[in-house]
Amino acid sequence: SLPTTSYGISSIWLGYLVTHMDYFKIKEKLQSFENYLNLSHVYFFFSCFYLLIGVFDWIAASIVSRLKHELFHGGNKLKKPLQSHQESSQHQNYSSLENSSETLHNETEQEPLRPTKTNIKGMMLSFYKDSSAYLLLLVMFVSIGSMEMYITNMGTITELYDHDVVSIAAKSESNYDPQKTLATFSVNSTAIRIVIGLVIDFFTRKLGFKNVEITIMFLLLLLGFCSQLLMLTSNRYLALATSMMGMTYGGLFTTFPVVVLSHWGSEIFGTAYGSCMVAPALGSTTFGIVFARIFQNNSCSVVDDSCSFRCIGQMFQINAISFIFALAVATFIYFGMWRRKTKQTVHV
């Protein structure tokens, strides 16, 4: 959970930096431009920032690669004297079974068993042939994809939400600010990541519970459904709904890697989870296009105060149905495939 938590923290402080420093804002003192950013300054800053991060990443990767290289060759150097000792002991006394077994025991201690290329290739083929992997991909597609849609269109949704609650006597006042909505989402998304990591470790290692990550995944999908239901039925609790969606988004990004790791193992974790990460990217694009179509077909506008938030209500209906579908598929994966396979293995 620490890498995903760090990812969330970076979005918070970088977002705060961009929205609060005068360097990133348009200099013209006009009311129509007071909330707009100077994109040339923003992109120049991030170009330099990512260049610096790339340099540090290259240095860190080089150090790790060198340490692994030294460790590997150091193990080979330890193995050679051990092999010569084994050969000399065999020449001295071929009938000494005790010496041979002791040498084999020492060699095993010096060089732990590692998965071979053949084993890893077989595990990867098994992963790509496993139908549950593609169903899990579908769960990630509909759940994280819908949350990515909310992040991308958070400003527009907040403005439309504000149209329904601003009083006629105070139309110039804004009850909901896109920056506050983003901060609420980011804080909850970041905090839940480290909390879930601690909860999984505590219940798994200290209390010995099994499948904790599966239970948390079900609870997060249910929380996501409730957040969409709240957006549909009320126009007064944007902060609460945003907090729930932030926890769902950050929690799922922390839980899915643990699910992949516990079911397919650490040997192919990079390949397995990297393949699964295609789903959120496709989901973000798909749900974003659906939002744009609904926004255009219903003639929604953030400029026209008479335009109600309900003009994009269909989007949250689709999201709610998506979470119900994700819960159904996740239930089938666990109870219909993984748990049944475990019972059959134990029975044999």
Coordinates of C-alpha atoms in Angstrom, one line a residue:
S1 CA 0.0 0.0 0.0
L2 CA 3.0 2.4 0.5
P3 CA 3.6 3.0 -3.3
T4 CA -0.1 3.6 -4.0
T5 CA -0.3 5.9 -0.9
S6 CA 2.7 7.8 -2.2
Y7 CA 1.0 8.1 -5.5
G8 CA -2.0 9.7 -3.8
I9 CA 0.1 12.1 -1.7
S10 CA 1.9 13.3 -4.8
S11 CA -1.5 14.2 -6.5
I12 CA -2.5 16.2 -3.4
W13 CA 0.6 18.3 -3.0
L14 CA 1.1 18.9 -6.7
G15 CA -2.5 19.9 -7.1
Y16 CA -2.2 22.2 -4.2
L17 CA 1.0 23.7 -5.6
V18 CA -0.5 24.4 -9.0
T19 CA -3.8 25.9 -7.7
H20 CA -2.2 28.1 -5.0
M21 CA 1.0 29.5 -6.6
D22 CA 0.6 32.8 -8.5
Y23 CA 3.2 31.5 -11.1
F24 CA 0.6 29.1 -12.5
K25 CA -2.3 31.6 -12.7
I26 CA -3.2 33.9 -15.5
K27 CA -1.9 37.4 -14.7
E28 CA -4.9 39.4 -16.2
K29 CA -6.9 40.9 -13.3
L30 CA -10.3 40.0 -14.9
Q31 CA -13.1 38.2 -13.2
S32 CA -13.6 35.8 -16.1
F33 CA -9.9 34.6 -15.8
E34 CA -9.4 34.5 -12.0
N35 CA -9.9 30.8 -11.8
Y36 CA -7.9 29.8 -14.9
L37 CA -4.4 28.5 -15.1
N38 CA -1.6 29.5 -17.4
L39 CA -1.1 26.2 -19.1
S40 CA 2.2 27.1 -20.6
H41 CA 3.7 27.6 -17.1
V42 CA 2.0 24.4 -15.8
Y43 CA 3.3 22.2 -18.6
F44 CA 6.8 23.7 -18.4
F45 CA 6.9 23.0 -14.7
F46 CA 5.8 19.4 -15.1
S47 CA 8.2 18.8 -18.0
C48 CA 11.1 19.9 -15.8
F49 CA 9.7 18.0 -12.8
Y50 CA 9.3 14.7 -14.7
L51 CA 12.8 15.1 -16.2
L52 CA 14.2 15.4 -12.7
I53 CA 12.2 12.4 -11.5
G54 CA 13.5 10.4 -14.5
V55 CA 17.1 11.1 -13.6
F56 CA 16.6 10.1 -10.0
D57 CA 14.7 6.9 -11.1
W58 CA 17.6 6.0 -13.5
I59 CA 20.1 6.4 -10.6
A60 CA 18.0 4.3 -8.3
A61 CA 17.5 1.6 -10.9
S62 CA 21.2 1.5 -11.6
I63 CA 22.1 1.1 -8.0
V64 CA 19.6 -1.7 -7.5
S65 CA 20.8 -3.5 -10.6
R66 CA 24.4 -3.3 -9.5
L67 CA 23.6 -4.7 -6.1
K68 CA 21.6 -7.6 -7.6
H69 CA 24.5 -8.3 -9.9
E70 CA 27.0 -8.4 -7.1
L71 CA 24.7 -10.6 -5.0
F72 CA 24.3 -13.1 -7.9
H73 CA 28.0 -13.3 -8.6
G74 CA 28.8 -13.5 -4.9
G75 CA 26.6 -16.5 -4.7
N76 CA 28.4 -18.2 -7.6
K77 CA 31.7 -17.6 -5.9
L78 CA 30.5 -19.3 -2.7
K79 CA 29.2 -22.2 -4.8
K80 CA 32.5 -23.0 -6.5
P81 CA 34.5 -23.7 -3.3
L82 CA 31.6 -25.8 -2.1
Q83 CA 31.6 -27.9 -5.3
S84 CA 35.4 -28.5 -5.1
H85 CA 35.0 -29.5 -1.5
Q86 CA 32.3 -32.0 -2.6
E87 CA 34.6 -33.5 -5.3
S88 CA 37.5 -33.9 -2.9
S89 CA 35.3 -35.6 -0.3
Q90 CA 34.0 -38.0 -2.9
H91 CA 37.5 -39.0 -4.0
Q92 CA 38.7 -39.5 -0.5
N93 CA 35.8 -41.8 0.5
Y94 CA 33.2 -42.9 -2.0
S95 CA 31.4 -45.0 0.6
S96 CA 30.8 -42.0 3.0
L97 CA 27.2 -41.2 2.5
E98 CA 27.3 -38.9 5.4
N99 CA 29.8 -36.5 3.8
S100 CA 27.8 -36.4 0.5
S101 CA 24.5 -35.6 2.3
E102 CA 26.2 -32.9 4.4
T103 CA 27.7 -31.3 1.3
L104 CA 24.3 -31.4 -0.5
H105 CA 22.7 -29.8 2.6
N106 CA 25.3 -27.0 2.7
E107 CA 24.9 -26.3 -1.0
T108 CA 21.1 -26.1 -0.6
E109 CA 21.6 -23.6 2.2
Q110 CA 24.0 -21.4 0.2
E111 CA 21.8 -21.3 -2.9
P112 CA 18.0 -21.2 -2.3
L113 CA 15.8 -22.6 -4.9
R114 CA 14.6 -20.1 -7.5
P115 CA 11.9 -20.5 -10.2
T116 CA 13.4 -21.4 -13.5
K117 CA 12.5 -19.7 -16.8
T118 CA 10.5 -22.8 -17.8
N119 CA 8.4 -22.6 -14.6
I120 CA 7.8 -18.9 -15.0
K121 CA 6.8 -19.3 -18.6
G122 CA 4.3 -22.0 -17.6
M123 CA 2.9 -19.8 -14.8
M124 CA 2.4 -17.0 -17.3
L125 CA 0.7 -19.3 -19.8
S126 CA -1.5 -20.5 -16.9
F127 CA -2.4 -16.9 -16.0
Y128 CA -3.4 -16.0 -19.6
K129 CA -5.5 -19.2 -19.9
D130 CA -7.3 -18.6 -16.6
S131 CA -10.8 -17.3 -17.3
S132 CA -11.0 -15.7 -13.8
A133 CA -8.2 -13.3 -14.8
Y134 CA -10.3 -11.9 -17.6
L135 CA -13.3 -11.7 -15.3
L136 CA -11.2 -9.8 -12.7
L137 CA -10.1 -7.5 -15.6
L138 CA -13.8 -6.8 -16.2
V139 CA -14.4 -5.9 -12.6
M140 CA -11.5 -3.5 -12.7
F141 CA -12.8 -2.1 -16.0
V142 CA -16.3 -1.2 -14.7
S143 CA -15.4 -0.1 -11.1
I144 CA -12.2 1.9 -11.5
G145 CA -13.3 3.1 -15.0
S146 CA -16.4 4.8 -13.5
M147 CA -14.3 6.5 -10.8
E148 CA -11.8 7.7 -13.4
M149 CA -14.7 9.3 -15.2
Y150 CA -15.6 11.2 -12.0
I151 CA -12.0 12.4 -11.6
T152 CA -11.8 13.6 -15.2
N153 CA -15.1 15.5 -15.1
M154 CA -15.0 16.6 -11.5
G155 CA -15.0 20.3 -12.3
T156 CA -18.0 20.0 -14.6
I157 CA -20.0 17.8 -12.2
T158 CA -19.3 20.2 -9.3
E159 CA -20.5 23.2 -11.3
L160 CA -23.7 21.5 -12.4
Y161 CA -24.3 20.3 -8.8
D162 CA -23.9 23.9 -7.7
H163 CA -26.6 25.1 -10.0
D164 CA -29.2 23.1 -8.1
V165 CA -28.4 24.5 -4.6
V166 CA -27.5 28.2 -5.2
S167 CA -30.4 30.4 -4.1
I168 CA -31.9 32.9 -6.4
A169 CA -31.0 35.8 -4.1
A170 CA -27.4 34.8 -4.0
K171 CA -26.6 33.5 -7.5
S172 CA -23.1 34.9 -7.5
E173 CA -22.1 32.8 -4.5
S174 CA -20.9 29.3 -5.0
N175 CA -21.6 26.6 -2.5
Y176 CA -19.4 24.0 -4.1
D177 CA -15.9 24.6 -5.3
P178 CA -14.1 22.2 -7.8
Q179 CA -10.8 22.7 -5.9
K180 CA -12.5 21.7 -2.6
T181 CA -14.1 18.7 -4.3
L182 CA -10.8 17.6 -5.7
A183 CA -9.1 18.0 -2.2
T184 CA -11.9 15.9 -0.6
F185 CA -11.5 13.2 -3.1
S186 CA -7.7 13.1 -3.0
V187 CA -7.5 13.1 0.8
N188 CA -9.9 10.2 1.2
S189 CA -8.3 8.3 -1.6
T190 CA -4.9 8.7 -0.1
A191 CA -5.8 7.9 3.5
I192 CA -7.7 4.7 2.7
R193 CA -4.7 3.2 0.9
I194 CA -2.4 3.1 3.9
V195 CA -5.4 2.0 6.1
I196 CA -6.2 -0.9 3.9
G197 CA -2.6 -2.0 3.8
L198 CA -2.4 -2.0 7.6
V199 CA -5.8 -3.8 7.9
I200 CA -4.8 -6.6 5.5
D201 CA -1.4 -7.1 7.2
F202 CA -3.0 -7.1 10.7
F203 CA -5.8 -9.5 10.0
T204 CA -3.7 -11.8 7.9
R205 CA -0.5 -12.0 9.8
K206 CA -1.5 -11.3 13.4
L207 CA -5.0 -12.9 13.5
G208 CA -4.5 -15.5 10.8
F209 CA -7.6 -14.6 8.8
K210 CA -7.7 -15.7 5.1
N211 CA -9.0 -13.9 2.1
V212 CA -9.2 -10.5 3.9
E213 CA -8.4 -8.7 0.6
I214 CA -11.5 -10.4 -1.0
T215 CA -13.8 -9.2 1.8
I216 CA -12.4 -5.7 1.5
M217 CA -12.9 -5.7 -2.3
F218 CA -16.6 -6.6 -1.8
L219 CA -17.0 -3.8 0.8
L220 CA -15.4 -1.3 -1.5
L221 CA -17.6 -2.2 -4.5
L222 CA -20.6 -1.9 -2.2
L223 CA -19.4 1.5 -1.0
G224 CA -19.0 2.6 -4.7
F225 CA -22.5 1.6 -5.4
C226 CA -23.8 3.6 -2.4
S227 CA -21.9 6.7 -3.6
Q228 CA -23.6 6.5 -7.0
L229 CA -27.0 6.0 -5.3
L230 CA -26.4 9.1 -3.2
M231 CA -25.5 11.2 -6.2
L232 CA -28.8 10.0 -7.8
T233 CA -31.2 10.6 -4.9
S234 CA -29.9 13.8 -3.4
N235 CA -28.3 17.1 -4.4
R236 CA -27.1 18.1 -1.0
Y237 CA -24.3 15.7 -0.1
L238 CA -21.6 16.2 -2.8
A239 CA -18.8 16.2 -0.2
L240 CA -20.0 12.9 1.3
A241 CA -20.5 11.3 -2.0
T242 CA -17.1 12.5 -3.2
S243 CA -15.5 11.1 0.0
M244 CA -17.1 7.7 -0.6
M245 CA -15.9 7.7 -4.2
G246 CA -12.4 8.7 -3.1
M247 CA -12.3 5.8 -0.6
T248 CA -13.6 3.4 -3.3
Y249 CA -11.0 4.6 -5.9
G250 CA -8.0 4.5 -3.6
G251 CA -9.1 1.3 -1.8
L252 CA -9.6 -0.6 -5.0
F253 CA -6.2 0.5 -6.3
T254 CA -4.7 -0.9 -3.1
T255 CA -6.7 -4.1 -2.9
F256 CA -6.5 -5.4 -6.5
P257 CA -2.7 -5.9 -6.4
V258 CA -3.1 -7.9 -3.2
V259 CA -5.8 -10.1 -4.9
V260 CA -3.5 -10.7 -7.9
L261 CA -0.5 -11.4 -5.7
S262 CA -2.3 -13.9 -3.4
H263 CA -3.9 -15.8 -6.3
W264 CA -1.2 -16.0 -9.0
G265 CA 1.9 -15.6 -6.8
S266 CA 4.8 -13.2 -6.7
E267 CA 6.8 -14.9 -9.5
I268 CA 4.7 -13.4 -12.2
F269 CA 3.1 -10.5 -10.2
G270 CA 4.6 -7.8 -12.5
T271 CA 3.3 -9.4 -15.6
A272 CA -0.1 -10.3 -14.1
Y273 CA -0.9 -7.0 -12.5
G274 CA 0.6 -5.1 -15.4
S275 CA -1.8 -6.8 -17.7
C276 CA -4.7 -6.0 -15.4
M277 CA -3.8 -2.3 -15.4
V278 CA -5.0 -2.2 -19.0
A279 CA -8.6 -2.3 -17.7
P280 CA -8.6 1.0 -15.8
A281 CA -7.2 2.8 -18.8
L282 CA -9.8 1.4 -21.1
G283 CA -12.5 2.0 -18.5
S284 CA -11.5 5.6 -18.1
T285 CA -11.7 6.2 -21.9
T286 CA -15.0 4.3 -22.3
F287 CA -16.8 6.0 -19.3
G288 CA -15.4 9.4 -20.3
I289 CA -16.9 9.0 -23.8
V290 CA -20.3 7.9 -22.3
F291 CA -20.3 11.0 -20.1
A292 CA -19.5 13.3 -23.1
R293 CA -22.3 11.8 -25.1
I294 CA -24.8 12.3 -22.2
F295 CA -23.6 15.8 -21.6
Q296 CA -24.0 16.7 -25.3
N297 CA -27.3 14.9 -25.9
N298 CA -29.0 16.5 -22.9
S299 CA -27.6 20.0 -23.9
C300 CA -25.9 20.5 -20.5
S301 CA -24.0 23.7 -19.8
V302 CA -21.9 24.9 -16.9
V303 CA -22.4 28.5 -18.0
D304 CA -26.2 28.5 -17.9
D305 CA -27.3 28.5 -14.3
S306 CA -30.7 27.2 -15.3
C307 CA -29.1 23.9 -16.4
S308 CA -29.8 21.3 -13.7
F309 CA -27.5 18.7 -12.3
R310 CA -30.1 16.1 -13.3
C311 CA -29.1 16.5 -17.0
I312 CA -26.2 14.1 -16.3
G313 CA -28.2 11.8 -14.0
Q314 CA -28.1 9.0 -16.5
M315 CA -24.3 8.8 -16.0
F316 CA -24.7 7.9 -12.3
Q317 CA -27.4 5.4 -13.2
I318 CA -24.9 3.7 -15.5
N319 CA -22.2 3.9 -12.7
A320 CA -24.6 2.3 -10.2
I321 CA -25.5 -0.5 -12.6
S322 CA -21.7 -1.0 -13.2
F323 CA -21.0 -1.5 -9.6
I324 CA -23.8 -4.0 -9.2
F325 CA -22.4 -5.8 -12.2
A326 CA -18.9 -5.7 -10.7
L327 CA -20.3 -7.2 -7.4
A328 CA -22.0 -10.0 -9.3
V329 CA -18.9 -10.8 -11.3
A330 CA -16.6 -10.7 -8.2
T331 CA -19.0 -13.0 -6.4
F332 CA -18.9 -15.5 -9.2
I333 CA -15.1 -15.3 -9.4
Y334 CA -14.6 -16.1 -5.7
F335 CA -17.5 -18.5 -4.9
G336 CA -17.9 -20.1 -8.3
M337 CA -14.2 -20.4 -9.4
W338 CA -11.5 -19.8 -6.8
R339 CA -13.2 -21.3 -3.7
R340 CA -14.5 -24.3 -5.7
K341 CA -11.0 -24.9 -7.1
T342 CA -9.6 -24.8 -3.5
K343 CA -12.1 -27.3 -2.2
Q344 CA -11.3 -29.7 -5.1
T345 CA -7.6 -29.4 -4.4
V346 CA -8.0 -30.1 -0.7
H347 CA -10.3 -33.0 -1.4
V348 CA -7.8 -34.7 -3.6

